[in-house]
Amino acid sequence: MSLEEVTLIGTLEKILYSNPENGFIIGTFLTENTLRPITVKGVVYNNVIHETLNLKGNWENHKIYGRQFSFREFMPVVPSSKEGLIRYLSSEMFKGIGKKTAQRIVDKFGNETFKIIDNSPELLSKIKGVSIKQQKSLLNSWEVQRGLREVMTFLRGLSISHSFAQKIYAKHGMNSIPLIKTNPYLLTEISGIGFLTADGIALNIGFDKNSPNRATAGLLYMLEEQVQNGHTCFPLPDLLEKTASELLIGRSTLKESLNQLIDDRLIHCAEQNNDNLRKQKFITTIRYYMSEKRIAENIFRILKSEAYTIFERETSLIDEQEKKVGLKLDQVQREAVSAVLKNKVLIITGGPGTGKTTLVRFILGLMRPKIPSIALAAPTGRAAKRITETTGSSSSTIHRLLEATNMGFQRNRENPLDHEIIIIDETSMIDTLLMESLLEAIPSTSRLIIVGDVDQLPSVGAGTVLQDFIKSGSIPVVRLNHIFRQACGSFITVNAHKVRMGEIPSVNKSPKHSDLKSNLHDYYFIEESNQDKIVEKIVLLNTERIPQKFKLDPIKEIQVLTPMHRGITGSLQLNRNLQEKINPDAKGIQHREQWFRVGDKIMQQQNDYEKQVFNGDLGRVVDCDQNSKELYVKFDQSHIHYKSNELDQLTLAYAITVHKSQGSEYSAVIIPVTTNHYMMLQRNLLYTAITRGKQLVVLIGTSNAVRIAVENQGKLNRYTGLLNQISEYRNNYKF
């Protein structure tokens, strides 16, 4: 490839390939004073043919496609030739201006065409055959093109991408440049433009690092970063320290901006207890402050209201139901059922094998004859499906229960749910914002039963709602600690509870070559310190050993769970290795770091209410279009079409993170546990991973890594304001 930079000016004649996601095109380009087009490739901000461009780049000799021009920079320019002007005016950029009209305009004004449009647009009316409608269309289109050109030129000088330039112009139009020069941090209101991008623009145009606008935006950015780390609030001294050290902003400027943000009600400052039970000021965004406030208000609203249906003779009802189903509850279970009958809100928490599911089935059977309107729900589709399978009762996601759309939840305070009893499972997964929406939609006369394992990982979103509910002492709680006899025979259950209690799990070491014992157990540990060998053994276990010994399907029934995305034993690399072994040759398309092939196991990574697929849903690729880079995926009950710009919603799922596995169960799980995952080695993470397996759990790694995880209580304490809000509400209203 030639390293000499070349400048070409010409017209984009035809687009052979385009990727709307990143603006990359391959097209034919006719340069000035040439008759034959050349092939060009690179990124442009729009894909309109007949655009005249100034391209800077290098010539390449492609092995297959021959000589091409690869450009790194581009700039739209107004064509100078008569033919170029006609093509430009009759292109898609100027709606309603056909070739004949463009010919008349250029014949009249020649190279002065756009000067006339800028300075004397009334002269257009002198041209025969150009209607008033066409004149207006031409002027409006030229205004847009000129504005975009100016913004593009300005932003190119600041190294801003084409896609951001388009978004900026779409939102602010001709005010884009003045706005950027005045306060570039306002650009953070545009999707995809975060503080760091806006800050780069600001510093490029000479903004002072200690400017009030930068300090204000920096504090909001740093607070949002803490939200991404799971906190709903953050200690004031720590927030100031982090912002000052990471963004190099003076303390005095930060304090002034902080006070202004409080005055403007963009953030909230309140005293609450820190980790040492000492009073300290905490900062939260107004969004999370109000969310936690509403949660506290609503939980007391439901708690203290009369139930629509009152149950009497609790003991007799329980006795009758035991006889009916042929089940004898233990003392704690009886207390739990009695508490359900007496209280408006109840929390049931416990680990695997402690009878949570049995208890829910029993409660459903007891209450349904008197209250048919019972809703069962969970945070994810997988969790909801599991509840349906284990209880025999229909369940849904919380989002579906609340009738979620891209416009928000249709069920709310004004349009509440019409169920007398709402049972929510896997509540540890529910973050602050989702719990707010759920409680807002529950009628005061309804009962709420909250089921979950508080020792599992907290929600992916910010908050520790279940933990805070239990700590508050305001909501009745039943703790299930007894492991039932049928569960005691499971090494999975026994070891899960050992990890929960801070004990090293018992080990069934397998023989060499990671083979499994002929006398099959449900829990194994394979000692291996070499990262590459760990990967080899994971692939071997997934594709050969476990399918052969346990007769399990490597795609449908076996799941690799890893603490991290990156690294040799992270989900990205493990997916590549497993895909190459399980599904190497099927047709597919590449998207960023992954190939998606027909037959691949994939996971939905975000809620899409239009498609009705949700974060954590697993599916299989059933077809793809290699030209348009589109996928067709089958989930449990539906076939979903994904366009190329929607593929970020998907990821390969032969291996997933432990966080993504919450609320799901798999016949077999394989878990790498190494000191390379040091930052993620936490007790609740290992506990959550082990409890995902139903028939088989295999840990592979080092004993030292397991020990580190068990000894690290690792809740990575999240700062939240919910406990404080519940306490304040209880004290103020004397509940």
XYZ file of C-alpha atoms in Angstrom:
735
model
C 0.000 0.000 0.000
C 1.263 3.437 -0.915
C 1.823 5.747 2.069
C 1.613 8.925 0.015
C -1.506 10.921 0.880
C -3.601 11.824 -2.142
C -6.503 14.282 -2.517
C -9.312 13.500 -4.970
C -12.288 15.705 -5.860
C -15.217 14.142 -7.632
C -18.721 12.729 -7.455
C -19.999 9.683 -5.627
C -21.727 7.941 -8.539
C -22.898 4.642 -7.114
C -22.900 2.915 -3.728
C -21.931 -0.755 -3.982
C -22.075 -1.470 -0.260
C -23.047 0.537 2.807
C -23.197 -0.105 6.532
C -25.733 2.284 8.089
C -24.400 1.493 11.539
C -20.967 3.051 11.059
C -21.253 4.973 7.758
C -18.763 2.734 5.920
C -19.284 2.563 2.160
C -17.764 1.052 -0.939
C -18.691 2.981 -4.040
C -17.745 4.211 -7.489
C -16.280 7.700 -7.665
C -15.926 9.842 -10.785
C -13.107 12.337 -10.414
C -12.950 15.625 -12.286
C -11.603 15.373 -15.826
C -11.900 11.548 -15.983
C -14.323 9.320 -17.824
C -14.030 6.049 -15.927
C -15.061 5.787 -12.252
C -12.738 4.390 -9.591
C -13.569 2.289 -6.535
C -13.395 4.081 -3.184
C -13.957 2.902 0.373
C -14.240 4.698 3.683
C -16.671 6.370 6.069
C -19.027 9.178 5.036
C -21.796 10.813 7.022
C -24.517 10.073 4.495
C -24.954 7.729 1.579
C -26.422 10.051 -1.061
C -25.240 9.487 -4.608
C -24.132 12.377 -6.786
C -22.583 14.059 -3.763
C -19.406 15.929 -4.635
C -16.659 15.110 -2.147
C -13.088 16.046 -1.362
C -11.368 12.786 -0.331
C -7.987 12.390 1.360
C -6.392 8.956 1.538
C -4.158 6.416 -0.179
C -4.218 4.085 -3.149
C -4.326 0.358 -2.322
C -3.914 -2.790 -4.395
C -6.484 -5.271 -3.138
C -5.714 -8.952 -3.815
C -9.216 -9.625 -5.125
C -10.737 -6.276 -6.096
C -7.657 -4.613 -7.564
C -6.728 -0.932 -7.286
C -8.882 1.033 -4.798
C -8.769 4.396 -3.091
C -9.075 4.177 0.684
C -9.975 7.539 2.212
C -9.558 8.570 5.831
C -11.012 12.081 5.542
C -13.782 13.546 3.473
C -15.485 16.869 3.030
C -18.586 17.645 0.958
C -17.932 20.408 -1.543
C -20.038 22.237 -4.060
C -19.233 20.964 -7.564
C -17.574 23.411 -9.935
C -18.380 21.918 -13.343
C -21.681 22.418 -15.145
C -22.302 18.650 -15.315
C -21.449 18.289 -11.632
C -23.852 21.055 -10.660
C -26.702 19.454 -12.608
C -26.072 16.045 -11.047
C -25.844 17.649 -7.590
C -29.087 19.660 -7.910
C -31.016 16.675 -9.282
C -29.778 14.300 -6.559
C -31.814 13.018 -3.643
C -30.555 15.866 -1.495
C -32.798 18.321 -3.367
C -36.286 16.814 -3.281
C -38.557 17.835 -6.146
C -35.724 19.114 -8.368
C -35.415 16.810 -11.350
C -32.750 16.799 -14.008
C -34.669 19.122 -16.378
C -35.226 21.735 -13.654
C -31.590 21.475 -12.568
C -30.522 21.959 -16.226
C -32.609 25.148 -16.511
C -31.146 26.585 -13.285
C -27.534 25.832 -14.228
C -28.041 27.062 -17.822
C -29.245 30.366 -16.367
C -26.679 30.910 -13.589
C -23.758 28.578 -14.361
C -21.066 28.503 -11.648
C -22.827 31.375 -9.870
C -25.831 29.145 -9.063
C -25.310 28.877 -5.318
C -24.209 32.471 -4.939
C -27.544 33.460 -6.517
C -29.423 31.081 -4.182
C -27.595 32.578 -1.173
C -27.813 36.247 -2.077
C -30.608 36.724 -4.631
C -33.016 33.765 -4.350
C -35.828 35.849 -5.895
C -34.059 35.480 -9.297
C -35.133 31.827 -9.336
C -38.622 33.040 -10.194
C -37.252 34.384 -13.506
C -36.482 30.896 -14.767
C -39.224 29.454 -16.946
C -40.577 26.102 -15.713
C -39.413 26.424 -12.090
C -42.509 26.469 -9.863
C -42.879 28.308 -6.560
C -43.013 24.921 -4.806
C -39.713 23.898 -6.428
C -38.138 27.220 -5.478
C -39.098 26.749 -1.808
C -37.896 23.147 -1.851
C -34.580 24.181 -3.381
C -34.011 26.961 -0.843
C -34.914 24.729 2.109
C -32.724 21.871 0.902
C -29.789 24.188 0.253
C -30.181 25.671 3.740
C -29.977 22.173 5.225
C -26.992 21.183 3.092
C -25.150 24.412 3.804
C -25.854 24.179 7.524
C -24.751 20.583 7.688
C -21.665 21.458 5.623
C -20.723 24.259 7.994
C -21.284 22.120 11.064
C -19.383 19.261 9.450
C -16.459 21.525 8.609
C -16.416 22.926 12.130
C -16.643 19.541 13.834
C -14.128 17.909 11.506
C -11.680 20.469 12.769
C -12.414 19.166 16.265
C -12.027 15.477 15.228
C -15.731 14.735 15.736
C -17.181 11.744 13.882
C -19.682 11.976 11.032
C -22.478 10.324 13.008
C -22.204 12.780 15.886
C -22.153 15.693 13.430
C -25.450 14.520 11.987
C -27.023 14.124 15.429
C -25.834 17.552 16.542
C -27.218 19.243 13.448
C -30.511 17.333 13.655
C -31.098 18.602 17.197
C -29.692 22.134 17.043
C -29.655 23.055 13.340
C -27.940 26.355 12.581
C -27.540 26.977 16.328
C -25.087 24.065 16.535
C -21.882 26.059 16.203
C -22.863 28.945 18.575
C -24.059 26.390 21.145
C -20.827 24.421 20.962
C -18.738 27.552 21.329
C -20.820 28.722 24.304
C -21.306 25.465 26.230
C -20.289 22.227 24.490
C -21.383 20.221 27.551
C -25.001 20.692 26.450
C -24.189 18.137 23.744
C -24.500 15.414 26.413
C -28.265 15.678 25.885
C -27.737 13.942 22.523
C -27.811 10.137 22.539
C -24.339 8.663 22.284
C -22.516 11.855 23.210
C -21.286 11.511 26.746
C -19.272 13.810 28.950
C -15.911 12.590 27.660
C -16.804 13.398 24.040
C -18.190 16.808 24.973
C -15.161 17.442 27.166
C -12.829 16.638 24.285
C -14.648 19.200 22.131
C -14.526 21.782 24.923
C -10.810 21.398 25.529
C -10.126 21.485 21.772
C -11.789 24.888 21.451
C -9.962 26.282 24.443
C -12.328 25.840 27.399
C -10.721 26.339 30.796
C -10.463 23.094 32.803
C -11.892 25.009 35.761
C -14.830 26.555 33.904
C -18.135 26.361 35.836
C -19.808 24.576 32.904
C -17.121 21.887 32.946
C -17.342 21.488 36.714
C -21.132 21.136 36.564
C -21.028 18.575 33.748
C -18.125 16.757 35.404
C -19.981 16.297 38.690
C -23.066 14.937 36.907
C -20.868 12.618 34.853
C -19.034 11.302 37.903
C -22.333 10.767 39.725
C -23.698 8.852 36.729
C -20.535 6.725 36.732
C -21.351 5.695 40.290
C -24.880 4.756 39.178
C -23.294 2.462 36.587
C -21.318 0.889 39.461
C -24.582 0.116 41.279
C -24.779 3.095 43.660
C -27.908 5.239 43.854
C -26.062 7.860 45.919
C -22.449 8.634 46.798
C -20.633 10.232 49.748
C -20.088 13.945 49.141
C -16.364 13.998 50.082
C -15.666 10.988 47.830
C -17.555 12.549 44.914
C -15.557 15.775 45.182
C -12.282 13.850 45.541
C -12.928 11.600 42.501
C -14.054 14.494 40.315
C -11.114 16.688 41.308
C -8.481 13.970 40.814
C -9.841 12.418 37.619
C -10.938 15.596 35.817
C -8.349 17.989 37.332
C -10.919 20.544 38.485
C -10.269 22.808 41.466
C -12.147 22.093 44.713
C -13.532 25.611 45.068
C -15.015 25.517 41.547
C -16.515 22.080 42.231
C -18.131 23.212 45.482
C -19.706 26.235 43.758
C -21.049 24.055 40.929
C -22.301 21.478 43.434
C -24.273 24.107 45.344
C -25.717 25.403 42.085
C -26.805 21.898 41.080
C -28.522 21.489 44.454
C -30.238 24.887 44.071
C -31.377 23.948 40.573
C -32.753 20.626 41.940
C -30.649 18.542 39.585
C -29.104 16.668 42.504
C -30.080 16.102 46.121
C -27.935 16.247 49.257
C -28.975 14.429 52.434
C -27.385 13.118 55.607
C -27.455 9.388 56.257
C -25.321 6.756 57.970
C -22.123 5.639 56.224
C -20.436 2.228 56.519
C -19.198 3.168 59.996
C -22.738 4.163 61.086
C -21.702 7.796 61.265
C -23.740 10.607 59.749
C -22.368 11.770 56.419
C -23.650 13.820 53.495
C -24.586 11.830 50.403
C -25.325 13.116 46.899
C -27.863 11.544 44.550
C -29.471 12.510 41.273
C -33.013 13.790 41.524
C -34.135 10.784 39.472
C -32.876 8.269 42.037
C -33.809 10.404 45.041
C -37.422 10.542 43.856
C -37.397 6.861 42.897
C -36.302 5.731 46.364
C -38.739 8.169 47.969
C -41.636 6.709 45.937
C -40.582 3.153 46.816
C -40.749 4.016 50.532
C -44.096 5.779 50.156
C -45.634 2.953 48.148
C -44.415 0.118 50.334
C -46.046 1.782 53.366
C -49.159 2.604 51.324
C -49.629 -1.088 50.540
C -48.548 -2.292 53.991
C -50.977 -0.124 55.901
C -54.063 -0.444 53.686
C -56.837 -2.953 54.279
C -56.721 -6.026 52.075
C -59.621 -6.541 49.735
C -59.984 -10.131 50.938
C -59.503 -11.049 54.611
C -58.443 -14.559 55.638
C -59.610 -15.969 58.965
C -58.823 -19.225 60.754
C -55.270 -19.357 59.348
C -54.391 -22.575 61.169
C -57.456 -24.417 59.851
C -56.846 -23.197 56.303
C -53.252 -24.416 56.411
C -54.281 -27.806 57.853
C -56.917 -28.268 55.145
C -54.458 -27.423 52.362
C -51.840 -29.835 53.761
C -54.393 -32.667 53.621
C -55.490 -31.636 50.139
C -51.982 -31.722 48.603
C -50.530 -34.434 50.858
C -47.736 -32.249 52.195
C -46.582 -31.585 55.749
C -45.024 -28.130 56.177
C -42.259 -27.594 58.709
C -42.648 -24.937 61.390
C -40.950 -22.130 59.458
C -43.010 -22.869 56.353
C -46.243 -22.797 58.385
C -45.199 -19.468 59.850
C -44.537 -18.197 56.332
C -47.982 -19.207 55.056
C -49.615 -17.735 58.168
C -47.683 -14.495 57.584
C -48.907 -14.391 53.977
C -52.518 -14.667 55.186
C -52.067 -11.970 57.848
C -49.878 -9.375 56.123
C -50.247 -7.170 53.071
C -46.551 -7.449 52.204
C -44.218 -10.347 53.004
C -40.621 -11.198 52.085
C -39.651 -14.873 51.758
C -35.898 -15.394 51.421
C -33.726 -18.498 51.397
C -31.112 -20.404 49.455
C -31.479 -23.434 47.152
C -33.220 -26.491 48.583
C -34.950 -24.529 51.373
C -38.416 -24.919 49.878
C -39.197 -21.494 48.375
C -40.852 -23.020 45.320
C -42.785 -25.561 47.404
C -44.031 -22.728 49.574
C -45.170 -20.653 46.596
C -47.061 -23.667 45.155
C -48.717 -24.228 48.519
C -49.746 -20.562 48.840
C -51.164 -20.559 45.313
C -53.204 -23.682 46.020
C -54.529 -22.258 49.289
C -55.460 -18.818 47.974
C -56.720 -19.492 44.459
C -60.166 -20.818 45.455
C -60.873 -17.534 47.237
C -58.742 -15.144 45.112
C -58.474 -16.161 41.451
C -56.746 -12.932 40.387
C -53.124 -13.796 41.268
C -50.141 -12.580 39.241
C -46.781 -14.371 39.171
C -43.821 -12.440 37.761
C -40.021 -12.265 37.662
C -37.464 -9.776 36.323
C -36.395 -11.853 33.285
C -38.047 -14.097 30.741
C -35.897 -17.055 31.768
C -36.810 -16.622 35.425
C -40.502 -16.300 34.573
C -40.382 -19.455 32.469
C -38.729 -21.323 35.335
C -41.491 -20.252 37.758
C -44.110 -21.529 35.336
C -42.295 -24.875 35.086
C -41.828 -25.303 38.850
C -45.238 -24.067 40.060
C -47.457 -25.110 37.175
C -48.935 -21.601 37.168
C -48.626 -19.042 34.384
C -46.110 -16.270 34.996
C -44.617 -13.349 33.098
C -41.822 -10.838 33.222
C -42.417 -7.765 35.354
C -42.158 -5.686 32.176
C -44.923 -7.687 30.524
C -47.034 -7.515 33.720
C -46.705 -3.710 33.654
C -47.477 -3.681 29.903
C -44.203 -2.107 28.882
C -43.838 -0.280 25.564
C -41.062 1.891 24.188
C -43.064 4.802 25.619
C -42.953 3.374 29.155
C -45.187 1.252 31.379
C -48.922 1.353 30.728
C -49.696 0.117 34.238
C -49.077 2.792 36.843
C -50.772 4.696 39.699
C -53.506 5.985 37.359
C -53.944 2.604 35.640
C -53.114 0.034 38.323
C -52.905 -3.731 38.070
C -56.133 -5.624 38.625
C -54.656 -8.491 40.678
C -55.371 -9.047 44.377
C -52.126 -10.920 44.943
C -48.808 -10.226 43.220
C -46.005 -12.737 43.768
C -42.567 -11.619 42.584
C -39.717 -14.146 42.355
C -35.955 -13.526 41.985
C -36.408 -10.167 43.661
C -32.657 -9.757 44.264
C -32.440 -8.965 40.531
C -34.850 -6.018 40.717
C -33.146 -2.631 40.617
C -34.384 0.634 42.079
C -36.135 2.024 39.006
C -37.972 -1.204 38.207
C -39.131 -1.630 41.807
C -40.449 1.932 41.748
C -42.518 1.218 38.633
C -43.809 -2.072 40.048
C -44.957 -0.610 43.367
C -46.561 2.377 41.649
C -48.857 -0.036 39.776
C -49.919 -2.177 42.758
C -53.338 -1.249 44.223
C -53.485 -0.424 47.927
C -55.876 -3.345 48.564
C -53.570 -5.920 46.959
C -51.125 -8.244 48.692
C -47.469 -8.380 47.658
C -45.314 -11.475 48.230
C -41.608 -10.878 47.577
C -39.515 -14.027 47.033
C -35.761 -14.059 46.540
C -32.329 -15.105 47.720
C -30.716 -12.084 49.357
C -27.274 -13.748 49.288
C -27.115 -13.767 45.496
C -25.557 -11.038 43.398
C -27.369 -7.713 43.524
C -29.229 -6.335 40.523
C -27.343 -5.289 37.396
C -29.007 -1.882 37.670
C -28.383 0.441 40.602
C -29.589 -0.359 44.098
C -29.919 -3.225 46.591
C -33.672 -3.184 46.980
C -34.258 -6.623 48.516
C -31.376 -6.218 50.945
C -32.602 -2.753 51.984
C -36.174 -4.015 52.457
C -34.934 -6.735 54.820
C -32.554 -4.425 56.702
C -35.277 -1.829 57.212
C -37.214 -3.996 59.650
C -40.427 -2.450 58.298
C -41.545 -5.406 56.192
C -42.293 -8.860 57.638
C -39.584 -11.357 56.634
C -39.530 -15.165 56.676
C -36.053 -16.728 56.357
C -35.952 -20.301 55.097
C -32.758 -21.932 56.391
C -33.639 -25.632 56.574
C -32.288 -27.709 53.686
C -34.758 -30.479 52.972
C -33.688 -34.109 52.866
C -34.048 -34.463 49.101
C -31.762 -31.432 48.668
C -29.249 -32.681 51.272
C -28.246 -35.448 48.858
C -27.101 -32.866 46.339
C -23.485 -31.723 46.449
C -24.637 -28.648 44.532
C -27.030 -27.591 47.292
C -24.680 -28.501 50.145
C -21.729 -26.673 48.591
C -23.819 -23.639 47.699
C -24.785 -23.269 51.349
C -21.172 -23.817 52.436
C -20.081 -20.957 50.181
C -22.925 -18.797 51.514
C -21.703 -19.440 55.079
C -18.077 -18.704 54.187
C -16.908 -22.328 54.098
C -14.778 -24.004 51.424
C -16.976 -26.341 49.345
C -16.395 -30.084 49.418
C -14.500 -31.361 46.405
C -15.057 -34.254 44.060
C -11.776 -34.177 42.240
C -11.920 -35.816 38.849
C -9.151 -38.012 37.448
C -6.542 -36.741 35.017
C -7.487 -35.395 31.624
C -10.550 -33.785 33.189
C -12.523 -36.982 32.795
C -15.589 -37.435 34.988
C -15.938 -40.382 37.351
C -17.924 -43.335 36.213
C -19.763 -43.057 39.540
C -21.450 -39.808 38.643
C -21.941 -36.966 41.107
C -23.495 -33.544 40.577
C -20.511 -31.396 41.660
C -16.854 -31.522 40.553
C -13.756 -29.439 40.941
C -10.920 -29.712 38.394
C -7.590 -28.276 39.528
C -5.816 -26.396 36.740
C -3.705 -23.221 36.840
C -2.733 -22.848 33.186
C -5.192 -20.488 31.448
C -4.869 -22.053 28.005
C -5.419 -25.547 29.407
C -8.467 -24.316 31.325
C -9.963 -23.149 28.038
C -9.111 -26.481 26.352
C -10.765 -28.434 29.176
C -13.856 -26.218 29.198
C -14.316 -26.868 25.474
C -13.711 -30.609 25.978
C -16.143 -30.796 28.905
C -18.809 -28.813 27.017
C -18.614 -30.682 23.736
C -17.579 -34.244 24.649
C -17.184 -35.277 28.285
C -20.447 -34.028 29.764
C -22.609 -34.917 26.713
C -21.141 -38.443 26.750
C -21.347 -39.080 30.510
C -24.523 -37.176 31.380
C -26.361 -37.339 28.021
C -26.828 -33.557 27.947
C -27.073 -31.378 24.844
C -24.021 -29.038 24.591
C -26.113 -26.109 23.324
C -29.495 -26.517 25.017
C -28.484 -27.931 28.401
C -24.876 -26.953 29.156
C -23.900 -23.395 30.063
C -20.457 -21.927 30.700
C -20.542 -19.181 33.368
C -17.571 -16.880 33.808
C -16.948 -13.909 36.100
C -15.738 -11.563 33.349
C -16.161 -10.457 29.724
C -12.474 -10.009 28.882
C -9.426 -12.215 29.222
C -8.567 -15.753 28.136
C -11.326 -17.231 30.291
C -13.731 -14.321 29.768
C -17.028 -14.770 27.919
C -15.838 -13.191 24.646
C -12.861 -15.530 24.164
C -14.667 -18.618 25.461
C -17.498 -17.958 23.002
C -15.012 -17.880 20.129
C -13.457 -21.171 21.223
C -16.774 -22.923 21.807
C -18.269 -21.613 18.573
C -15.308 -22.907 16.574
C -15.780 -26.339 18.108
C -19.584 -26.546 18.097
C -20.579 -24.522 15.033
C -17.532 -23.692 12.872
C -18.757 -23.840 9.286
C -22.310 -22.482 9.130
C -22.982 -19.339 7.130
C -22.983 -16.160 9.142
C -22.156 -12.483 9.420
C -19.532 -10.582 11.384
C -20.516 -7.872 13.827
C -17.783 -6.074 15.743
C -15.820 -8.724 17.659
C -18.219 -11.605 16.971
C -19.440 -13.852 14.187
C -23.108 -14.837 14.291
C -23.694 -18.128 12.475
C -26.848 -20.073 11.734
C -27.352 -22.465 14.651
C -25.499 -20.303 17.187
C -26.762 -19.888 20.728
C -27.302 -16.176 21.407
C -28.584 -13.914 24.180
C -30.649 -10.716 24.036
C -28.769 -7.986 25.932
C -31.470 -5.342 26.394
C -35.226 -5.004 26.621
C -36.931 -4.427 23.282
C -40.611 -3.855 23.884
C -41.551 -3.673 20.221
C -39.988 -7.050 19.503
C -41.143 -8.383 22.883
C -37.733 -9.830 23.707
C -35.983 -8.990 26.943
C -32.564 -8.813 28.539
C -31.313 -12.361 29.246
C -33.573 -14.192 26.766
C -31.752 -17.059 25.010
C -32.344 -17.967 21.373
C -30.867 -19.657 18.289
C -29.895 -18.061 14.995
C -32.067 -19.689 12.315
C -31.079 -17.639 9.238
C -29.037 -14.649 8.101
C -28.716 -12.341 5.098
C -25.027 -11.863 4.402
C -25.589 -8.937 2.042
C -27.772 -6.813 4.325
C -26.137 -8.211 7.487
C -29.478 -9.130 9.035
C -30.267 -11.999 11.404
C -33.308 -14.131 12.124
C -33.446 -15.551 15.654
C -35.823 -18.060 17.229
C -36.694 -17.549 20.874
C -39.080 -19.791 22.844
C -42.304 -18.638 21.221
C -41.235 -16.231 18.501
C -39.053 -15.575 15.464
C -37.380 -12.147 15.563
C -35.794 -10.221 12.702
C -32.732 -8.071 13.512
C -31.481 -5.373 11.133
C -27.757 -4.650 10.934
C -28.043 -1.625 13.233
C -29.817 -3.765 15.871
C -27.131 -6.424 16.263
C -25.677 -4.736 19.345
C -28.693 -6.204 21.138
C -27.240 -9.698 20.685
C -24.225 -11.616 21.916
C -23.055 -15.211 21.608
C -24.186 -17.230 24.612
C -22.181 -20.460 24.705
C -20.475 -18.659 27.585
C -22.086 -15.833 29.560
C -21.185 -13.866 32.666
C -22.487 -14.957 36.051
C -24.352 -11.645 36.279
C -26.254 -12.465 33.087
C -27.219 -15.901 34.449
C -29.251 -14.535 37.366
C -32.780 -15.868 37.451
C -31.900 -18.787 35.169
C -31.202 -22.473 35.754
C -29.294 -24.849 33.499
C -28.963 -28.612 33.521
C -25.173 -28.270 33.747
C -22.838 -25.336 34.346
C -19.083 -25.076 33.894
C -17.413 -22.312 35.900
C -13.779 -21.146 35.453
C -12.415 -19.854 38.774
C -8.930 -18.375 38.489
C -6.900 -15.640 40.135
C -6.993 -13.811 36.790
C -10.564 -12.990 37.816
C -9.233 -11.566 41.086
C -11.388 -8.410 41.124
C -14.527 -10.491 40.578
C -13.768 -13.262 43.071
C -16.545 -12.649 45.567
C -18.594 -14.976 47.716
C -21.953 -13.933 46.307
C -20.673 -14.330 42.735
C -19.451 -17.907 43.342
C -22.652 -18.692 45.271
C -24.820 -17.379 42.433
C -22.857 -19.358 39.826
C -23.113 -22.651 41.731
C -26.858 -22.243 42.319
C -27.503 -21.970 38.565
C -26.826 -25.709 38.046
C -29.642 -28.247 38.410
C -27.955 -31.564 37.596
C -24.262 -30.782 37.367
C -21.767 -28.104 38.427
C -18.106 -28.270 37.369
C -15.603 -25.743 38.707
C -12.272 -25.581 36.912
C -9.371 -23.489 38.147
C -7.310 -23.243 41.332
C -8.121 -24.024 44.952
C -6.587 -20.673 45.864
C -9.067 -18.811 43.643
C -11.995 -20.669 45.245
C -10.629 -19.814 48.707
C -10.273 -16.116 47.787
C -13.853 -16.013 46.526
C -15.261 -17.720 49.626
C -13.339 -15.469 52.037
C -14.277 -12.290 50.179
C -17.765 -11.382 51.362
C -17.647 -9.192 48.321
C -20.933 -7.414 48.252
C -18.817 -4.441 47.189
C -21.098 -2.400 49.341
C -23.364 -0.261 47.276
C -24.381 3.142 48.531
C -28.144 3.543 48.443
C -30.615 5.961 49.972
C -33.579 3.584 50.204
C -32.939 2.468 53.777
C -32.779 6.108 54.849
C -35.981 6.936 52.937
C -37.871 4.050 54.556
C -36.629 5.102 57.990
C -37.630 8.742 57.449
C -41.064 7.798 56.139
C -41.668 5.423 59.063
C -40.590 8.045 61.625
C -42.442 10.966 60.022
C -45.706 9.078 59.722
C -45.212 7.043 62.930
C -45.729 3.654 61.322
